[in-house]
Amino acid sequence: EVQLVESGGGLVQPGRSLRLSCTASGFTFGDYAMSWVRQAPGKGLEWVGFIRTKRFAETTEYAASVKGRFTISRDDSKSIAYLQMSSLKTEDTAVYYCTRDDAGTFDYWGQGTLVTVSS
Amino acid sequence: EIVLTQSPATLSLSPGERATLSCWASQSVSSYLAWYQQKPGQAPRLLIYDASNRATGIPARFSGSGSGTDFTLTISSLEPEDFAVYYCQQRSNWPWTFGQGTKVEIK
């Protein structure tokens, strides 16, 4: 059974940093790209970014709203994907979901972790 | 950026009725469109990928159609557990984008 479990969310002040983790199980992690998707309170879904597999040099893509501030990485030996968030803004407040990305289709989702950016 | 527009914003129906949800793309996405269902307090779930293919474990009452810029998600006969918010999403061009969602509520 595919499982994705996010961790690392919490309350953080504007301008500070936070790192989220996504621990995967039930599939060969290294064979899949991984994406992060967020949802602000009461709002819709927004794709945040994506990391390709080692086969594609673990290259990344990001939404314009987070480019230069967020960094996605992965550790295939531990089956973990990371979302490093820096220079956080109040508008980054959201539930952050880790997803398995099958060529742009998000076929499995974690339960999400809430990030609140507030002073 | 490709903009996806969903209609209607809210659909009020009774169990057993047919639901028809629309998604329009600002430019062609070929068949690279997916539909997701989200219930309150839960993560989204993939229903349909590549416009018309049901994901694993999705009941046959859910079907998708369309290509290019016009897409439809149909629920042939609503079950109580189908009342939720539905999102379309394209994977044709970066960045991947979602529609704003359609809420299917009990009439």
Coordinates of N, CA, C and O in Angstrom, one line a residue, chain A residues 28 49-50 54 57 59 63 86 88 90:
Chain A
T28 N 8.6 1.8 -5.0 CA 10.0 2.1 -5.2 C 10.2 3.6 -5.4 O 10.0 4.1 -6.5
G49 N 5.8 22.7 -6.4 CA 7.1 22.4 -7.1 C 7.2 20.9 -7.2 O 6.4 20.1 -6.7
F50 N 8.3 20.4 -7.8 CA 8.4 19.1 -8.3 C 9.9 18.7 -8.4 O 10.7 19.6 -8.7
K54 N 16.5 10.4 -10.1 CA 17.9 10.5 -10.3 C 18.2 10.3 -11.8 O 19.2 10.9 -12.3
A57 N 18.5 13.5 -13.2 CA 19.4 14.4 -12.5 C 18.7 15.1 -11.3 O 19.3 16.1 -10.9
T59 N 16.4 17.0 -11.2 CA 16.1 18.4 -11.5 C 14.8 18.8 -11.0 O 13.9 18.0 -10.7
A63 N 6.7 26.7 -8.9 CA 5.7 27.8 -9.2 C 6.4 29.1 -9.0 O 7.3 29.3 -8.2
S86 N 12.1 29.1 2.7 CA 12.8 30.2 3.4 C 12.1 31.5 3.0 O 11.2 31.5 2.1
L88 N 9.8 33.0 4.4 CA 8.4 32.7 4.4 C 7.6 34.0 4.6 O 7.9 34.9 5.3
T90 N 3.3 35.6 5.0 CA 2.1 35.2 5.5 C 1.2 34.5 4.5 O 0.4 33.5 4.8

